[in-house]
Coordinates of C-alpha atoms in Angstrom, one line a residue:
M1 CA -8.7 119.7 80.4
T2 CA -7.7 122.9 82.5
Y3 CA -4.5 122.8 84.2
D4 CA -2.9 125.2 86.8
V5 CA 0.5 125.1 84.7
I6 CA 1.2 124.1 81.2
V7 CA 4.9 123.6 80.3
V8 CA 5.4 123.7 76.6
G9 CA 8.8 122.0 75.5
S10 CA 10.5 118.7 75.9
G11 CA 14.2 119.9 76.5
F12 CA 16.2 120.5 79.5
S13 CA 14.5 123.9 80.3
A14 CA 11.1 122.1 80.2
I15 CA 12.4 119.3 82.7
A16 CA 13.9 122.0 85.1
V17 CA 10.6 123.8 85.4
T18 CA 8.8 120.6 85.8
C19 CA 11.2 119.6 88.6
N20 CA 10.9 122.8 90.4
L21 CA 7.1 122.8 90.0
I22 CA 6.8 119.2 91.5
E23 CA 9.0 120.4 94.5
Q24 CA 6.9 123.6 95.1
L25 CA 3.2 123.2 94.0
P26 CA 0.6 121.8 96.5
A27 CA -0.9 118.4 96.1
S28 CA -4.3 120.0 94.6
A29 CA -2.3 121.5 91.7
T30 CA -2.1 120.1 88.1
V31 CA 0.5 120.4 85.6
A32 CA 0.7 119.1 81.9
V33 CA 4.1 119.0 80.0
V34 CA 3.5 119.1 76.1
G35 CA 6.3 118.0 73.7
D36 CA 6.9 115.4 71.2
D37 CA 10.4 114.7 71.5
P38 CA 10.9 111.0 72.5
G39 CA 14.0 111.8 74.4
F40 CA 12.2 114.2 76.8
G41 CA 14.4 116.2 78.9
R42 CA 17.7 115.2 77.5
G43 CA 17.6 117.2 74.3
T44 CA 20.2 117.0 71.5
A45 CA 23.1 117.8 73.7
Y46 CA 22.6 115.0 76.3
R47 CA 21.5 112.3 74.1
T48 CA 24.8 111.7 72.6
E49 CA 26.5 108.3 73.9
L50 CA 30.0 109.1 73.0
Y51 CA 32.3 109.4 76.0
L52 CA 34.4 112.0 74.6
H53 CA 31.3 114.5 74.4
R54 CA 31.7 116.2 77.6
L55 CA 30.1 118.8 79.6
N56 CA 31.7 122.3 79.3
V57 CA 31.0 123.2 83.0
P58 CA 32.6 121.3 85.7
A59 CA 30.3 118.8 87.6
G60 CA 30.0 120.9 90.8
R61 CA 28.1 123.4 88.9
M62 CA 25.7 121.3 87.2
S63 CA 23.2 120.1 89.7
L64 CA 19.7 120.5 88.1
L65 CA 18.4 122.0 91.5
P66 CA 20.3 125.1 92.6
H67 CA 19.4 124.5 96.3
Q68 CA 21.0 121.0 96.2
P69 CA 24.3 122.1 94.7
D70 CA 26.1 118.5 95.2
D71 CA 23.3 116.6 93.6
F72 CA 24.9 115.9 90.2
V73 CA 28.4 115.0 91.9
D74 CA 26.5 112.7 94.5
W75 CA 24.8 110.9 91.6
L76 CA 28.0 110.4 89.8
K77 CA 29.4 108.7 92.8
S78 CA 26.3 106.7 93.4
H79 CA 26.7 105.5 89.7
G80 CA 30.5 104.4 89.9
R81 CA 31.8 107.5 88.3
Q82 CA 34.9 108.7 90.2
L83 CA 34.7 112.1 89.4
Q84 CA 35.2 115.3 91.6
A85 CA 33.3 118.7 91.5
S86 CA 36.0 120.2 89.3
D87 CA 36.0 117.3 86.7
F88 CA 33.9 117.5 83.5
A89 CA 31.4 114.7 83.2
S90 CA 30.2 113.1 80.1
R91 CA 27.0 114.7 78.4
S92 CA 25.3 111.2 78.2
D93 CA 25.8 110.7 82.0
Y94 CA 24.2 114.1 82.5
G95 CA 21.3 113.2 80.4
L96 CA 20.7 110.0 82.4
Y97 CA 21.1 112.3 85.6
V98 CA 18.3 114.6 84.5
R99 CA 16.0 111.8 83.6
D100 CA 16.6 110.1 87.1
T101 CA 16.0 113.2 88.9
L102 CA 12.7 113.8 87.4
A103 CA 11.7 110.2 88.0
R104 CA 12.8 110.4 91.7
L105 CA 10.5 113.5 92.0
L106 CA 7.6 111.7 90.4
R107 CA 8.0 108.7 92.6
K108 CA 7.0 110.8 95.6
R109 CA 3.1 110.1 95.6
D110 CA 2.2 111.7 98.8
G111 CA 1.8 115.4 98.6
R112 CA 2.8 115.7 95.0
C113 CA 0.9 117.7 92.4
R114 CA -0.5 116.0 89.5
V115 CA 1.8 115.8 86.3
D116 CA 0.5 114.6 83.0
F117 CA 2.9 114.1 80.1
I118 CA 1.5 114.8 76.8
K119 CA 3.2 113.6 73.8
A120 CA 2.1 115.9 71.1
K121 CA 3.3 119.1 69.7
A122 CA 1.6 122.3 70.5
A123 CA 0.2 123.6 67.2
G124 CA -1.8 126.7 68.2
C125 CA -2.6 129.1 71.0
V126 CA -5.8 131.0 71.6
E127 CA -7.1 133.1 74.6
R128 CA -10.0 132.0 76.6
Y129 CA -11.9 134.4 78.5
S130 CA -12.0 131.8 81.4
S131 CA -8.6 133.2 82.7
T132 CA -6.6 130.5 80.5
L133 CA -4.6 130.1 77.4
A134 CA -5.6 127.2 75.2
F135 CA -3.4 125.0 73.0
H136 CA -4.5 123.1 70.0
L137 CA -2.3 119.9 69.9
G138 CA -1.1 118.0 66.9
N139 CA -3.2 114.8 68.2
G140 CA -6.3 116.8 67.8
D141 CA -6.8 117.8 71.6
E142 CA -6.9 120.8 73.2
I143 CA -5.7 121.9 76.6
A144 CA -6.0 125.1 78.7
G145 CA -3.8 126.4 81.5
R146 CA -3.9 129.5 83.8
N147 CA -0.2 129.6 83.9
V148 CA 1.9 128.7 80.9
V149 CA 5.8 128.3 80.6
L150 CA 7.3 128.2 77.0
C151 CA 10.5 126.1 77.2
L152 CA 11.0 126.0 73.3
G153 CA 14.6 125.7 72.5
V154 CA 16.3 126.3 69.2
G155 CA 16.8 124.3 66.2
N156 CA 20.1 123.5 64.3
A157 CA 21.1 126.4 62.0
T158 CA 20.6 125.6 58.3
L159 CA 23.3 125.6 55.7
P160 CA 24.4 129.0 54.9
V161 CA 23.9 128.4 51.1
D162 CA 21.4 126.2 49.0
P163 CA 23.1 123.0 47.7
D164 CA 21.5 123.3 44.3
G165 CA 24.8 122.6 42.6
V166 CA 25.3 119.2 44.1
P167 CA 23.7 116.3 42.3
A168 CA 21.2 113.9 44.1
S169 CA 23.8 111.2 44.1
L170 CA 26.0 113.2 46.5
R171 CA 23.2 114.9 48.6
S172 CA 23.7 112.3 51.2
R173 CA 27.1 113.2 51.8
I174 CA 25.9 116.6 53.1
I175 CA 25.2 116.2 56.8
E176 CA 22.8 118.9 57.9
N177 CA 22.2 117.6 61.3
P178 CA 25.5 116.1 62.6
W179 CA 23.9 115.1 65.9
R180 CA 22.2 112.2 64.0
L181 CA 25.5 110.2 64.5
S182 CA 24.5 107.3 62.4
W183 CA 26.3 109.2 59.5
L184 CA 29.6 108.4 60.9
R185 CA 29.4 104.9 60.3
R186 CA 29.2 105.6 56.6
V187 CA 32.6 107.6 56.5
A188 CA 35.7 105.7 55.3
P189 CA 39.0 105.9 57.2
S190 CA 40.7 108.0 54.6
D191 CA 37.7 110.3 53.5
A192 CA 38.3 114.0 53.3
V193 CA 35.7 116.0 55.6
C194 CA 34.7 119.5 55.3
I195 CA 33.2 121.1 58.3
L196 CA 31.2 124.2 58.4
G197 CA 31.5 126.1 61.6
S198 CA 34.3 126.1 64.3
G199 CA 32.5 126.0 67.5
L200 CA 31.9 123.5 70.1
T201 CA 29.8 121.3 67.8
M202 CA 32.8 121.2 65.3
I203 CA 35.2 119.9 68.2
D204 CA 32.6 117.2 69.0
Q205 CA 32.4 115.9 65.6
V206 CA 36.1 115.9 65.1
L207 CA 36.6 113.8 68.1
A208 CA 33.5 111.5 67.0
L209 CA 35.2 111.0 63.7
R210 CA 38.4 110.0 65.3
A211 CA 36.6 107.6 67.7
H212 CA 34.9 105.9 64.8
G213 CA 38.4 105.1 63.0
H214 CA 38.5 108.1 60.7
S215 CA 42.2 109.2 59.9
G216 CA 41.7 111.6 56.9
R217 CA 42.0 115.2 56.5
I218 CA 39.5 117.5 58.1
D219 CA 39.0 121.0 56.8
V220 CA 37.2 123.6 58.9
L221 CA 35.6 126.6 57.5
S222 CA 34.1 129.5 59.5
R223 CA 33.9 133.2 58.9
R224 CA 36.8 134.1 61.3
G225 CA 38.6 130.8 61.8
L226 CA 38.5 130.9 65.4
A227 CA 38.0 127.8 67.6
P228 CA 37.1 127.3 71.3
L229 CA 39.6 127.7 73.9
G230 CA 40.1 125.2 76.8
H231 CA 39.7 125.3 80.5
A232 CA 42.7 125.4 82.6
P233 CA 43.8 122.2 84.3
K234 CA 43.7 124.1 87.5
P235 CA 41.2 127.0 87.3
P236 CA 42.5 130.2 88.6
V237 CA 40.6 132.1 91.2
P238 CA 38.1 134.5 89.7
L239 CA 38.8 138.2 89.5
P240 CA 35.9 139.9 91.1
I241 CA 34.5 142.5 88.6
D242 CA 32.1 145.4 89.5
V243 CA 29.8 145.8 86.6
R244 CA 28.6 149.2 87.8
A245 CA 32.2 150.5 87.4
L246 CA 32.5 149.3 83.7
P247 CA 32.1 151.8 80.9
E248 CA 28.8 151.9 79.2
T249 CA 30.1 151.3 75.5
L250 CA 31.2 148.0 74.1
S251 CA 34.7 149.3 73.2
G252 CA 35.2 150.8 76.5
I253 CA 34.3 147.6 78.3
L254 CA 36.6 145.6 76.1
K255 CA 39.5 147.9 76.8
T256 CA 38.9 147.7 80.6
L257 CA 38.5 143.9 80.5
R258 CA 42.0 143.7 78.4
A259 CA 43.7 145.8 80.9
K260 CA 42.4 143.6 83.7
S261 CA 43.8 140.6 82.0
R262 CA 47.3 141.8 82.0
T263 CA 47.1 142.1 85.8
V264 CA 46.4 138.4 86.4
A265 CA 48.5 135.3 85.5
D266 CA 45.6 133.7 83.6
W267 CA 43.1 135.6 81.5
R268 CA 40.6 133.0 82.4
A269 CA 40.4 134.5 85.8
V270 CA 38.8 137.6 84.2
M271 CA 36.3 135.8 82.2
D272 CA 35.4 133.7 85.4
G273 CA 35.0 136.8 87.4
L274 CA 32.8 138.3 84.8
R275 CA 30.5 135.3 84.6
P276 CA 28.3 135.9 87.6
A277 CA 27.7 139.5 86.6
T278 CA 27.1 138.9 82.8
Q279 CA 23.5 139.3 83.0
A280 CA 23.7 142.4 84.7
L281 CA 26.2 143.8 82.1
W282 CA 24.1 142.9 79.2
Q283 CA 21.1 144.7 80.9
R284 CA 23.1 147.9 81.2
L285 CA 24.1 147.8 77.5
S286 CA 21.9 149.9 75.2
S287 CA 20.2 148.4 72.3
R288 CA 22.9 150.0 70.1
E289 CA 25.7 148.5 72.0
R290 CA 24.0 145.0 72.1
A291 CA 23.8 145.2 68.4
R292 CA 27.4 146.0 68.2
F293 CA 28.3 143.0 70.4
L294 CA 26.3 140.7 68.3
R295 CA 28.0 142.0 64.9
H296 CA 31.5 142.4 66.1
A297 CA 32.4 140.9 69.4
L298 CA 30.3 137.5 69.7
P299 CA 32.7 135.2 68.1
W300 CA 35.6 136.2 70.5
W301 CA 33.1 136.1 73.3
N302 CA 32.0 132.4 72.4
I303 CA 35.7 131.1 72.3
H304 CA 36.8 132.6 75.6
R305 CA 33.6 132.2 77.4
H306 CA 32.3 128.6 76.2
R307 CA 35.6 126.7 76.7
V308 CA 36.1 122.9 76.5
A309 CA 37.5 120.4 79.1
P310 CA 41.3 120.6 79.4
D311 CA 41.7 116.9 78.1
V312 CA 39.4 117.4 75.3
F313 CA 41.2 120.6 74.3
D314 CA 44.4 118.8 74.2
R315 CA 43.1 115.9 72.1
F316 CA 41.9 118.6 69.6
E317 CA 44.9 120.7 69.5
E318 CA 47.2 117.7 68.8
L319 CA 45.0 117.2 65.6
V320 CA 45.5 120.8 64.7
L321 CA 49.2 120.9 65.2
D322 CA 49.9 117.7 63.3
G323 CA 48.0 119.3 60.5
T324 CA 45.1 116.8 60.4
V325 CA 42.5 119.5 61.1
R326 CA 43.1 122.8 59.0
F327 CA 41.1 126.1 59.7
H328 CA 40.0 128.5 56.9
A329 CA 38.3 131.9 57.4
G330 CA 36.0 133.0 54.9
F331 CA 32.4 133.1 53.7
L332 CA 30.9 130.1 51.9
K333 CA 29.6 131.1 48.5
S334 CA 28.4 127.9 46.9
L335 CA 28.4 124.2 47.1
G336 CA 29.0 122.2 44.1
A337 CA 30.5 118.8 42.8
E338 CA 33.5 117.6 40.7
E339 CA 35.1 114.3 40.0
G340 CA 32.5 112.5 42.4
G341 CA 33.5 114.7 45.3
L342 CA 31.9 117.8 47.1
V343 CA 33.3 121.4 46.4
A344 CA 32.7 124.3 48.8
A345 CA 33.8 127.6 47.3
Y346 CA 34.5 130.4 49.7
R347 CA 35.6 133.9 49.6
V348 CA 38.8 134.3 51.7
R349 CA 38.3 136.6 54.8
A350 CA 39.6 140.3 54.1
A351 CA 40.3 139.3 50.5
R352 CA 38.5 139.1 47.1
E353 CA 40.0 135.6 46.3
I354 CA 37.9 132.7 46.1
A355 CA 39.3 129.4 47.2
E356 CA 37.8 125.9 47.3
I357 CA 37.9 123.0 49.6
R358 CA 37.4 119.6 48.0
A359 CA 35.9 116.9 50.3
D360 CA 33.9 113.7 50.5
W361 CA 31.7 114.8 53.0
L362 CA 30.4 118.2 54.2
V363 CA 29.0 118.6 57.9
N364 CA 27.0 121.4 58.9
C365 CA 28.4 122.4 62.5
T366 CA 27.5 126.1 62.4
G367 CA 25.4 125.5 65.7
M368 CA 22.3 126.5 66.8
E369 CA 20.2 129.2 65.2
R370 CA 19.6 132.4 67.1
A371 CA 16.8 132.1 69.4
G372 CA 14.1 133.8 67.3
I373 CA 10.6 132.6 66.5
S374 CA 11.1 131.6 62.8
H375 CA 11.8 128.0 63.5
S376 CA 8.5 127.4 65.4
P377 CA 5.1 127.5 63.9
L378 CA 3.6 127.9 67.3
L379 CA 5.7 131.0 68.1
K380 CA 4.9 132.5 64.8
E381 CA 1.2 132.1 65.3
M382 CA 1.4 133.5 68.9
S383 CA 3.2 136.5 67.4
R384 CA 0.6 137.0 64.7
F385 CA -2.2 137.3 67.4
E386 CA 0.3 139.5 69.5
L387 CA 0.4 137.0 72.4
I388 CA 4.2 137.5 72.3
I389 CA 6.4 140.3 70.9
P390 CA 9.7 139.2 69.2
D391 CA 12.9 140.6 70.5
P392 CA 14.1 143.4 68.3
L393 CA 17.6 141.9 67.9
G394 CA 16.1 138.2 67.1
L395 CA 17.1 136.9 70.6
G396 CA 13.8 135.1 71.4
I397 CA 10.8 137.0 72.8
Q398 CA 10.4 140.0 75.1
V399 CA 10.2 139.2 78.9
N400 CA 10.6 141.0 82.0
A401 CA 12.9 140.7 84.6
A402 CA 10.6 137.9 86.2
S403 CA 10.7 136.1 82.8
E404 CA 7.0 136.9 82.3
V405 CA 6.2 137.4 78.6
I406 CA 5.5 141.1 77.7
A407 CA 2.5 141.2 75.4
P408 CA 0.3 144.2 76.2
S409 CA -2.5 143.3 73.9
R410 CA -3.5 140.0 75.8
I411 CA -6.8 140.1 77.3
S412 CA -6.8 136.9 79.3
P413 CA -5.4 137.3 82.8
A414 CA -3.6 133.8 82.3
R415 CA 0.1 134.2 83.0
L416 CA 2.6 133.6 80.3
F417 CA 6.3 132.7 81.0
A418 CA 9.4 131.7 79.0
V419 CA 12.6 129.9 80.2
G420 CA 15.8 129.3 78.4
A421 CA 16.9 130.5 75.0
L422 CA 13.7 132.4 74.3
T423 CA 14.8 134.9 77.0
A424 CA 18.1 135.7 75.6
G425 CA 17.0 139.3 74.8
Q426 CA 16.5 139.8 78.4
F427 CA 19.4 137.9 80.0
W428 CA 21.8 136.8 77.3
E429 CA 23.5 134.3 79.3
I430 CA 20.5 131.9 79.6
T431 CA 21.5 128.8 77.5
A432 CA 23.7 127.0 80.0
V433 CA 22.6 124.7 82.8
P434 CA 23.8 127.1 85.6
D435 CA 21.6 129.8 84.3
I436 CA 18.5 127.9 83.3
R437 CA 18.3 126.1 86.5
V438 CA 18.2 129.4 88.6
Q439 CA 15.5 130.8 86.2
A440 CA 13.5 127.7 86.3
K441 CA 13.4 127.7 90.1
A442 CA 12.4 131.5 90.0
V443 CA 9.6 131.0 87.6
A444 CA 8.1 128.2 89.7
E445 CA 8.3 130.3 92.8
E446 CA 6.7 133.2 90.9
I447 CA 3.7 131.1 89.7
V448 CA 3.4 129.4 93.4
S449 CA 3.3 132.9 94.9
R450 CA 0.5 134.0 92.9
G451 CA -1.6 130.8 93.6

């Protein structure tokens, strides 16, 4: 079967591209969506059912379709959720909204392109001289497309050390994927928990533990001991920032932004003013400055840029202030066991001292792996055949400003695009809904414009 467009993936990026293709392609066009995730479109982030797991972006900026900015807020109201555009909706509601939006578009029978959903993993890719790229599927089939959009996300980061020192009887107490929330039911109220990583996932899991009746100690270990900051209850007016006027070095940029933050009542005004220009700022940086950012500034960028809902932050802060949640800054060296419990040994940051955390459970909340190609057999094979080129900093694959994959050795005139985390090397800020939805629309428009 040959399609006009093949969308490879089953997460939010894939559904965003698919919705835009349905809106823009003529009725004669054919689209195949290939993915083996049973929760198609919702992904890990939006599959959680816990009401405390909130979006980190206000509802008014979370419409799936950028040309319909009130769509998500209207959906919330139509489903009895009395939230305003400035409120932070639950992630489970957003997952349902994404599913409903796709279903609504698919119900339009007249004038709509054909869309086939193929529940299978794309296992390999080859070029066809008939102007197509062909994919071998895990179910034994093969499909080909004149246009292909790679919407493959990233997986959970693996444990930073091998748990060789942990006996088999305790291995089940090491939670490598915390989003499989069934583990929470096995935690006793007084159990001690050690969480690796101190980002957004950590906050989600701390609140999930409390919601399930946990009252014990929670130790959080990360390299710098930093935690995400909160949104302001009343967001400040963003401070406009002219990227062209900023220095070209990372140190110069940070010095300028710090100076600007001293001129406003709330530092968030500077971060929010920078947000629309982040991609342009990233593209001005040299490869050397980008690498410096990843090595030295990324943790501080994350806690200031990727903030949590105000009430969620307040709940979490209470647990920190009363000593329930304790932070440790250091580098995990080994995992072992002692007296029936787990022992995490780490080197204290900025010291040679080795300290230990004893716990009944160890939870991997180190987040998502960087958007490379090592997690995907398909991408590794495409790289081997030079159908794609890895980003030199490990931020996905090389694409141009139109999100079209750069691969000079390809011989087929079939067009290959990427959307979402795979394009972080070009765009940097491309993992959140407000950015992905714009990119998805632009890619669909590019495909339609070329026929």
